[in-house]
Amino acid sequence: RAAFVQAINIFFLYLQRGLLEATDKKNFFFFFFFFSPFANQICHTDLHFIAHDVGQHSYPLVPGHEIIGVVTKVGSKATDFKIGDIVGVGCMVESCLSCSACANDEEQYCKNTPTWTYGADTRHSLHGKNQVQTIGGYSDKFVVDHRFAVKFPFAKEDFESEGEFNEVLAKCAPLLCAGITMYSPCKKYIDMVKKTRDPLSLPLETPVKVGVRGLGGLGQMGIKILSTMNVEVFAISHSPNKEEEAKRIGANHFVLSSSVTAMNKLKRDHALDIILDTVGALPSEEDASPSTPEGGSPTSREDKRDKTPSPQEFYDVAADALATHGHYVLIGLNTKPVAITGTKFIWNDISLHGSLIGGVKQTKETVDFCWKHKIFPDVNIISVRDIPNVLQLLEKGNDSTKRYVIDASTFE
């Protein structure tokens, strides 16, 4: 598969050159504007699409759906943007704009199917010709309908140097996917818990307890966002090496998910109102063995009992960590079946949900919220030549909490 990823990336530059030459010759649409991306963040979804884990896309494929840059041309009816504005495009470039979901500002759930920023066929006449596969932001130019773009609340003139401006752009790019992906369920389910609490049994001012499973790019953003929402944050990870980092970015507690004892203790001592699961995979079969102290075999009855939950039992263990009326929210793009014993839902009145990014309106809300609270991911800025290596790193399981952002100027 690594060789496959390498082969896919070889033609990125060639494809972009051909695309941009064709794009520049097209008639300019009234509702569209051109912008020159400065940066595009590499998302784990890019790897899923490249490997054809999801969707019905075809090759060649150009990923990229966390795009930020500067407006260079504006259509006559795109009156909410002007040349020089800092703008971004996230995971969608069009929807029907007329169904109940679109009317509710949830274009990501468009009943007539939203068009994703890459790897999807256009269908709503808002992004060029219909039935043409979209091409993403691994590019140095992009064109989009103004209704699917987000304006950032700053300008280049606000910064003292070019370097400072470029660094801020790189940090803002991930807000367009990772940011909204975490902000939307954080806001929704925290509000839901607060509205359904019984003030006689639990004071309203008691902080909501939220667990975040996975400390990659999504988990990092989730913890940072939650740390500003007056909640108690529990970082849940199979890697003990991430405890220090989790607490540095705002977690109040760290729970080792590869330990049944630690997960049971979580239920006994805390009981979470919400678990946000950002991991797009089941626990590894390789980890489904008893925990062993470094340099030897288990030395106590506690050690012998403390095994890693198997993939089959992990979600049952996680469900047990929820409080009554708790919510387990799937966010990571898990393409495998998720199994929870049915009685878990009944005895404790818990709910299983899924959450997919957010609409354009809420994406704008996310950008403003993160800018106000100075919430940005930690990033590594890379060149186009680094893309194959980073994708292979993600394929193996990135052990870093940093997001990788492509410097779009290196596409030239």
PDB file of C-alpha atoms in Angstrom, residues 145-355:
ATOM      1  CA  ASP A 145     -18.849  29.466  -5.430  1.00  0.00           C
ATOM      2  CA  HIS A 146     -18.857  32.190  -2.786  1.00  0.00           C
ATOM      3  CA  ARG A 147     -21.565  30.378  -0.793  1.00  0.00           C
ATOM      4  CA  PHE A 148     -19.084  27.638   0.068  1.00  0.00           C
ATOM      5  CA  ALA A 149     -16.197  29.821   1.162  1.00  0.00           C
ATOM      6  CA  VAL A 150     -15.348  31.212   4.590  1.00  0.00           C
ATOM      7  CA  LYS A 151     -13.796  34.622   5.216  1.00  0.00           C
ATOM      8  CA  PHE A 152     -11.172  34.831   7.951  1.00  0.00           C
ATOM      9  CA  PRO A 153     -11.320  37.773  10.378  1.00  0.00           C
ATOM     10  CA  PHE A 154      -7.882  39.195   9.643  1.00  0.00           C
ATOM     11  CA  ALA A 155      -5.832  40.744   6.845  1.00  0.00           C
ATOM     12  CA  LYS A 156      -2.223  40.561   5.801  1.00  0.00           C
ATOM     13  CA  GLU A 157      -1.726  44.135   6.978  1.00  0.00           C
ATOM     14  CA  ASP A 158      -2.464  43.057  10.550  1.00  0.00           C
ATOM     15  CA  PHE A 159       0.929  41.359  10.831  1.00  0.00           C
ATOM     16  CA  GLU A 160       4.368  42.835  11.222  1.00  0.00           C
ATOM     17  CA  SER A 161       6.138  40.413   8.924  1.00  0.00           C
ATOM     18  CA  GLU A 162       5.525  38.064   6.023  1.00  0.00           C
ATOM     19  CA  GLY A 163       6.726  35.159   8.113  1.00  0.00           C
ATOM     20  CA  GLU A 164       4.239  35.838  10.921  1.00  0.00           C
ATOM     21  CA  PHE A 165       1.396  36.123   8.391  1.00  0.00           C
ATOM     22  CA  ASN A 166       2.347  32.859   6.692  1.00  0.00           C
ATOM     23  CA  GLU A 167       2.571  31.033  10.020  1.00  0.00           C
ATOM     24  CA  VAL A 168      -0.944  32.148  10.970  1.00  0.00           C
ATOM     25  CA  LEU A 169      -2.316  31.020   7.599  1.00  0.00           C
ATOM     26  CA  ALA A 170      -0.791  27.578   8.071  1.00  0.00           C
ATOM     27  CA  LYS A 171      -2.349  27.250  11.532  1.00  0.00           C
ATOM     28  CA  CYS A 172      -5.770  28.384  10.280  1.00  0.00           C
ATOM     29  CA  ALA A 173      -6.038  25.885   7.393  1.00  0.00           C
ATOM     30  CA  PRO A 174      -6.930  22.905   9.652  1.00  0.00           C
ATOM     31  CA  LEU A 175      -9.865  24.834  11.150  1.00  0.00           C
ATOM     32  CA  LEU A 176     -11.736  24.169   7.886  1.00  0.00           C
ATOM     33  CA  CYS A 177     -11.956  20.418   8.544  1.00  0.00           C
ATOM     34  CA  ALA A 178     -10.457  19.377  11.886  1.00  0.00           C
ATOM     35  CA  GLY A 179     -11.764  22.531  13.551  1.00  0.00           C
ATOM     36  CA  ILE A 180     -15.389  22.297  12.411  1.00  0.00           C
ATOM     37  CA  THR A 181     -15.363  18.492  12.753  1.00  0.00           C
ATOM     38  CA  MET A 182     -14.742  18.873  16.487  1.00  0.00           C
ATOM     39  CA  TYR A 183     -16.502  22.178  17.208  1.00  0.00           C
ATOM     40  CA  SER A 184     -19.844  20.966  15.849  1.00  0.00           C
ATOM     41  CA  PRO A 185     -20.297  17.888  18.110  1.00  0.00           C
ATOM     42  CA  CYS A 186     -18.711  19.658  21.092  1.00  0.00           C
ATOM     43  CA  LYS A 187     -21.298  22.420  20.917  1.00  0.00           C
ATOM     44  CA  LYS A 188     -24.231  20.167  20.042  1.00  0.00           C
ATOM     45  CA  TYR A 189     -23.814  17.488  22.707  1.00  0.00           C
ATOM     46  CA  ILE A 190     -22.671  19.764  25.522  1.00  0.00           C
ATOM     47  CA  ASP A 191     -25.797  21.870  24.953  1.00  0.00           C
ATOM     48  CA  MET A 192     -27.865  18.670  24.842  1.00  0.00           C
ATOM     49  CA  VAL A 193     -26.485  17.409  28.163  1.00  0.00           C
ATOM     50  CA  LYS A 194     -27.065  20.756  29.865  1.00  0.00           C
ATOM     51  CA  LYS A 195     -30.667  20.945  28.637  1.00  0.00           C
ATOM     52  CA  THR A 196     -31.568  17.438  29.858  1.00  0.00           C
ATOM     53  CA  ARG A 197     -29.924  17.565  33.297  1.00  0.00           C
ATOM     54  CA  ASP A 198     -32.114  17.267  36.356  1.00  0.00           C
ATOM     55  CA  PRO A 199     -31.241  20.267  38.563  1.00  0.00           C
ATOM     56  CA  LEU A 200     -32.507  18.403  41.661  1.00  0.00           C
ATOM     57  CA  SER A 201     -29.943  15.610  41.280  1.00  0.00           C
ATOM     58  CA  LEU A 202     -27.072  17.556  39.727  1.00  0.00           C
ATOM     59  CA  PRO A 203     -26.472  21.307  39.935  1.00  0.00           C
ATOM     60  CA  LEU A 204     -26.599  23.021  36.538  1.00  0.00           C
ATOM     61  CA  GLU A 205     -23.168  24.571  37.104  1.00  0.00           C
ATOM     62  CA  THR A 206     -21.550  21.117  37.403  1.00  0.00           C
ATOM     63  CA  PRO A 207     -19.108  20.826  34.478  1.00  0.00           C
ATOM     64  CA  VAL A 208     -20.047  18.426  31.693  1.00  0.00           C
ATOM     65  CA  LYS A 209     -17.561  15.546  31.518  1.00  0.00           C
ATOM     66  CA  VAL A 210     -16.281  14.930  27.983  1.00  0.00           C
ATOM     67  CA  GLY A 211     -13.893  12.227  26.842  1.00  0.00           C
ATOM     68  CA  VAL A 212     -11.889  12.510  23.625  1.00  0.00           C
ATOM     69  CA  ARG A 213     -10.678   9.201  22.226  1.00  0.00           C
ATOM     70  CA  GLY A 214      -7.615   9.608  20.033  1.00  0.00           C
ATOM     71  CA  LEU A 215      -4.970  12.334  20.269  1.00  0.00           C
ATOM     72  CA  GLY A 216      -4.151  12.861  16.614  1.00  0.00           C
ATOM     73  CA  GLY A 217      -5.116  15.951  14.660  1.00  0.00           C
ATOM     74  CA  LEU A 218      -8.830  15.748  15.473  1.00  0.00           C
ATOM     75  CA  GLY A 219      -8.321  14.885  19.131  1.00  0.00           C
ATOM     76  CA  GLN A 220      -5.865  17.729  19.581  1.00  0.00           C
ATOM     77  CA  MET A 221      -8.369  20.242  18.206  1.00  0.00           C
ATOM     78  CA  GLY A 222     -11.159  18.757  20.294  1.00  0.00           C
ATOM     79  CA  ILE A 223      -9.227  19.103  23.552  1.00  0.00           C
ATOM     80  CA  LYS A 224      -8.226  22.687  22.763  1.00  0.00           C
ATOM     81  CA  ILE A 225     -11.808  23.665  21.899  1.00  0.00           C
ATOM     82  CA  LEU A 226     -13.272  21.905  24.942  1.00  0.00           C
ATOM     83  CA  SER A 227     -10.771  23.591  27.267  1.00  0.00           C
ATOM     84  CA  THR A 228     -12.525  26.919  26.567  1.00  0.00           C
ATOM     85  CA  MET A 229     -16.066  25.577  27.163  1.00  0.00           C
ATOM     86  CA  ASN A 230     -16.015  25.143  30.967  1.00  0.00           C
ATOM     87  CA  VAL A 231     -16.112  21.346  30.800  1.00  0.00           C
ATOM     88  CA  GLU A 232     -13.988  18.604  32.361  1.00  0.00           C
ATOM     89  CA  VAL A 233     -11.840  17.051  29.628  1.00  0.00           C
ATOM     90  CA  PHE A 234     -10.647  13.439  29.609  1.00  0.00           C
ATOM     91  CA  ALA A 235      -8.041  12.487  26.999  1.00  0.00           C
ATOM     92  CA  ILE A 236      -8.407   8.796  26.078  1.00  0.00           C
ATOM     93  CA  SER A 237      -5.512   7.185  24.229  1.00  0.00           C
ATOM     94  CA  HIS A 238      -3.893   3.787  23.783  1.00  0.00           C
ATOM     95  CA  SER A 239      -0.468   5.471  23.942  1.00  0.00           C
ATOM     96  CA  PRO A 240       0.880   6.341  27.418  1.00  0.00           C
ATOM     97  CA  ASN A 241       3.474   8.553  25.737  1.00  0.00           C
ATOM     98  CA  LYS A 242       0.776  11.120  24.934  1.00  0.00           C
ATOM     99  CA  GLU A 243      -0.259  11.904  28.508  1.00  0.00           C
ATOM    100  CA  GLU A 244       2.068  14.886  28.946  1.00  0.00           C
ATOM    101  CA  GLU A 245       1.069  16.381  25.596  1.00  0.00           C
ATOM    102  CA  ALA A 246      -2.651  15.872  26.284  1.00  0.00           C
ATOM    103  CA  LYS A 247      -2.438  17.786  29.551  1.00  0.00           C
ATOM    104  CA  ARG A 248      -0.299  20.496  27.966  1.00  0.00           C
ATOM    105  CA  ILE A 249      -3.020  21.311  25.431  1.00  0.00           C
ATOM    106  CA  GLY A 250      -5.857  21.375  27.956  1.00  0.00           C
ATOM    107  CA  ALA A 251      -6.944  17.913  29.140  1.00  0.00           C
ATOM    108  CA  ASN A 252      -7.759  17.635  32.855  1.00  0.00           C
ATOM    109  CA  HIS A 253      -7.293  13.854  32.944  1.00  0.00           C
ATOM    110  CA  PHE A 254      -5.583  11.132  30.904  1.00  0.00           C
ATOM    111  CA  VAL A 255      -7.044   7.631  30.516  1.00  0.00           C
ATOM    112  CA  LEU A 256      -5.134   4.732  28.963  1.00  0.00           C
ATOM    113  CA  SER A 257      -7.682   3.034  26.698  1.00  0.00           C
ATOM    114  CA  SER A 258      -5.476  -0.044  26.322  1.00  0.00           C
ATOM    115  CA  SER A 259      -6.077  -0.801  29.992  1.00  0.00           C
ATOM    116  CA  VAL A 260      -9.364  -2.395  31.053  1.00  0.00           C
ATOM    117  CA  THR A 261      -8.543  -1.396  34.643  1.00  0.00           C
ATOM    118  CA  ALA A 262      -8.133   2.270  33.673  1.00  0.00           C
ATOM    119  CA  MET A 263     -11.388   2.267  31.672  1.00  0.00           C
ATOM    120  CA  ASN A 264     -13.291   0.629  34.545  1.00  0.00           C
ATOM    121  CA  LYS A 265     -11.818   3.179  36.947  1.00  0.00           C
ATOM    122  CA  LEU A 266     -13.086   5.918  34.635  1.00  0.00           C
ATOM    123  CA  LYS A 267     -16.618   4.572  34.992  1.00  0.00           C
ATOM    124  CA  ARG A 268     -16.316   4.124  38.759  1.00  0.00           C
ATOM    125  CA  ASP A 269     -14.761   7.508  39.553  1.00  0.00           C
ATOM    126  CA  HIS A 270     -16.202   9.781  36.906  1.00  0.00           C
ATOM    127  CA  ALA A 271     -18.759   8.465  34.363  1.00  0.00           C
ATOM    128  CA  LEU A 272     -18.588  10.620  31.246  1.00  0.00           C
ATOM    129  CA  ASP A 273     -21.496  12.526  29.753  1.00  0.00           C
ATOM    130  CA  ILE A 274     -19.969  12.400  26.271  1.00  0.00           C
ATOM    131  CA  ILE A 275     -17.242  10.465  24.464  1.00  0.00           C
ATOM    132  CA  LEU A 276     -16.055  11.928  21.168  1.00  0.00           C
ATOM    133  CA  ASP A 277     -14.353   9.109  19.227  1.00  0.00           C
ATOM    134  CA  THR A 278     -11.921  10.612  16.718  1.00  0.00           C
ATOM    135  CA  VAL A 279     -10.178   7.343  15.830  1.00  0.00           C
ATOM    136  CA  GLY A 280     -10.966   6.050  12.361  1.00  0.00           C
ATOM    137  CA  ALA A 281     -10.107   2.450  13.255  1.00  0.00           C
ATOM    138  CA  LEU A 282     -10.758  -0.364  15.694  1.00  0.00           C
ATOM    139  CA  PRO A 283      -8.154  -1.079  18.370  1.00  0.00           C
ATOM    140  CA  SER A 284      -5.353  -3.109  16.838  1.00  0.00           C
ATOM    141  CA  GLU A 285      -5.452  -6.861  17.209  1.00  0.00           C
ATOM    142  CA  GLU A 286      -1.750  -6.615  18.036  1.00  0.00           C
ATOM    143  CA  ASP A 287      -2.626  -4.691  21.196  1.00  0.00           C
ATOM    144  CA  ALA A 288      -5.198  -7.246  22.338  1.00  0.00           C
ATOM    145  CA  SER A 289      -2.846  -8.950  24.794  1.00  0.00           C
ATOM    146  CA  PRO A 290      -2.270  -8.627  28.552  1.00  0.00           C
ATOM    147  CA  SER A 291      -0.355  -5.554  29.638  1.00  0.00           C
ATOM    148  CA  THR A 292       3.143  -6.405  30.815  1.00  0.00           C
ATOM    149  CA  PRO A 293       5.498  -4.237  32.864  1.00  0.00           C
ATOM    150  CA  GLU A 294       8.624  -3.203  31.012  1.00  0.00           C
ATOM    151  CA  GLY A 295      11.347  -5.810  31.293  1.00  0.00           C
ATOM    152  CA  GLY A 296       9.293  -8.657  32.698  1.00  0.00           C
ATOM    153  CA  SER A 297       6.043 -10.498  33.141  1.00  0.00           C
ATOM    154  CA  PRO A 298       2.984  -9.439  35.140  1.00  0.00           C
ATOM    155  CA  THR A 299       3.822  -9.341  38.838  1.00  0.00           C
ATOM    156  CA  SER A 300       0.406  -9.055  40.455  1.00  0.00           C
ATOM    157  CA  ARG A 301      -3.206 -10.139  40.104  1.00  0.00           C
ATOM    158  CA  GLU A 302      -3.996  -6.574  39.036  1.00  0.00           C
ATOM    159  CA  ASP A 303      -1.412  -6.756  36.227  1.00  0.00           C
ATOM    160  CA  LYS A 304      -2.769 -10.099  35.023  1.00  0.00           C
ATOM    161  CA  ARG A 305      -6.326  -8.798  34.848  1.00  0.00           C
ATOM    162  CA  ASP A 306      -5.321  -5.560  33.147  1.00  0.00           C
ATOM    163  CA  LYS A 307      -5.443  -6.598  29.523  1.00  0.00           C
ATOM    164  CA  THR A 308      -6.144  -4.499  26.453  1.00  0.00           C
ATOM    165  CA  PRO A 309      -9.766  -4.694  25.294  1.00  0.00           C
ATOM    166  CA  SER A 310     -10.042  -6.684  22.087  1.00  0.00           C
ATOM    167  CA  PRO A 311     -11.598  -4.999  19.028  1.00  0.00           C
ATOM    168  CA  GLN A 312     -14.778  -6.994  19.704  1.00  0.00           C
ATOM    169  CA  GLU A 313     -15.133  -5.785  23.299  1.00  0.00           C
ATOM    170  CA  PHE A 314     -13.638  -2.296  23.158  1.00  0.00           C
ATOM    171  CA  TYR A 315     -16.888  -0.432  22.494  1.00  0.00           C
ATOM    172  CA  ASP A 316     -18.652  -2.303  25.290  1.00  0.00           C
ATOM    173  CA  VAL A 317     -15.907  -1.190  27.678  1.00  0.00           C
ATOM    174  CA  ALA A 318     -16.167   2.379  26.376  1.00  0.00           C
ATOM    175  CA  ALA A 319     -19.968   2.347  26.676  1.00  0.00           C
ATOM    176  CA  ASP A 320     -19.606   1.298  30.317  1.00  0.00           C
ATOM    177  CA  ALA A 321     -17.582   4.489  30.898  1.00  0.00           C
ATOM    178  CA  LEU A 322     -20.631   6.630  30.047  1.00  0.00           C
ATOM    179  CA  ALA A 323     -22.989   8.079  32.616  1.00  0.00           C
ATOM    180  CA  THR A 324     -26.728   7.478  32.404  1.00  0.00           C
ATOM    181  CA  HIS A 325     -28.100   9.275  29.314  1.00  0.00           C
ATOM    182  CA  GLY A 326     -24.532   9.480  27.966  1.00  0.00           C
ATOM    183  CA  HIS A 327     -23.623  10.038  24.320  1.00  0.00           C
ATOM    184  CA  TYR A 328     -21.000   8.121  22.319  1.00  0.00           C
ATOM    185  CA  VAL A 329     -20.202  10.087  19.155  1.00  0.00           C
ATOM    186  CA  LEU A 330     -18.346   8.535  16.205  1.00  0.00           C
ATOM    187  CA  ILE A 331     -16.282  11.168  14.381  1.00  0.00           C
ATOM    188  CA  GLY A 332     -13.255   9.385  12.919  1.00  0.00           C
ATOM    189  CA  LEU A 333     -13.905   7.827   9.522  1.00  0.00           C
ATOM    190  CA  ASN A 334     -14.168   4.205  10.631  1.00  0.00           C
ATOM    191  CA  THR A 335     -15.019   1.946   7.681  1.00  0.00           C
ATOM    192  CA  LYS A 336     -15.380  -1.185   9.838  1.00  0.00           C
ATOM    193  CA  PRO A 337     -18.474  -2.387  11.790  1.00  0.00           C
ATOM    194  CA  VAL A 338     -18.884  -1.008  15.298  1.00  0.00           C
ATOM    195  CA  ALA A 339     -20.347  -3.536  17.739  1.00  0.00           C
ATOM    196  CA  ILE A 340     -21.932  -2.632  21.085  1.00  0.00           C
ATOM    197  CA  THR A 341     -24.028  -5.074  23.072  1.00  0.00           C
ATOM    198  CA  GLY A 342     -27.656  -3.979  22.824  1.00  0.00           C
ATOM    199  CA  THR A 343     -28.350  -4.077  26.549  1.00  0.00           C
ATOM    200  CA  LYS A 344     -25.762  -1.331  27.062  1.00  0.00           C
ATOM    201  CA  PHE A 345     -28.212   1.095  25.453  1.00  0.00           C
ATOM    202  CA  ILE A 346     -31.175  -0.155  27.469  1.00  0.00           C
ATOM    203  CA  TRP A 347     -29.848  -0.426  31.035  1.00  0.00           C
ATOM    204  CA  ASN A 348     -28.147   2.972  31.002  1.00  0.00           C
ATOM    205  CA  ASP A 349     -30.111   4.873  28.348  1.00  0.00           C
ATOM    206  CA  ILE A 350     -27.014   5.726  26.332  1.00  0.00           C
ATOM    207  CA  SER A 351     -27.017   6.845  22.702  1.00  0.00           C
ATOM    208  CA  LEU A 352     -24.695   6.190  19.773  1.00  0.00           C
ATOM    209  CA  HIS A 353     -24.312   9.019  17.265  1.00  0.00           C
ATOM    210  CA  GLY A 354     -22.292  10.016  14.242  1.00  0.00           C
ATOM    211  CA  SER A 355     -21.109  13.509  13.364  1.00  0.00           C
TER     212      SER A 355
END
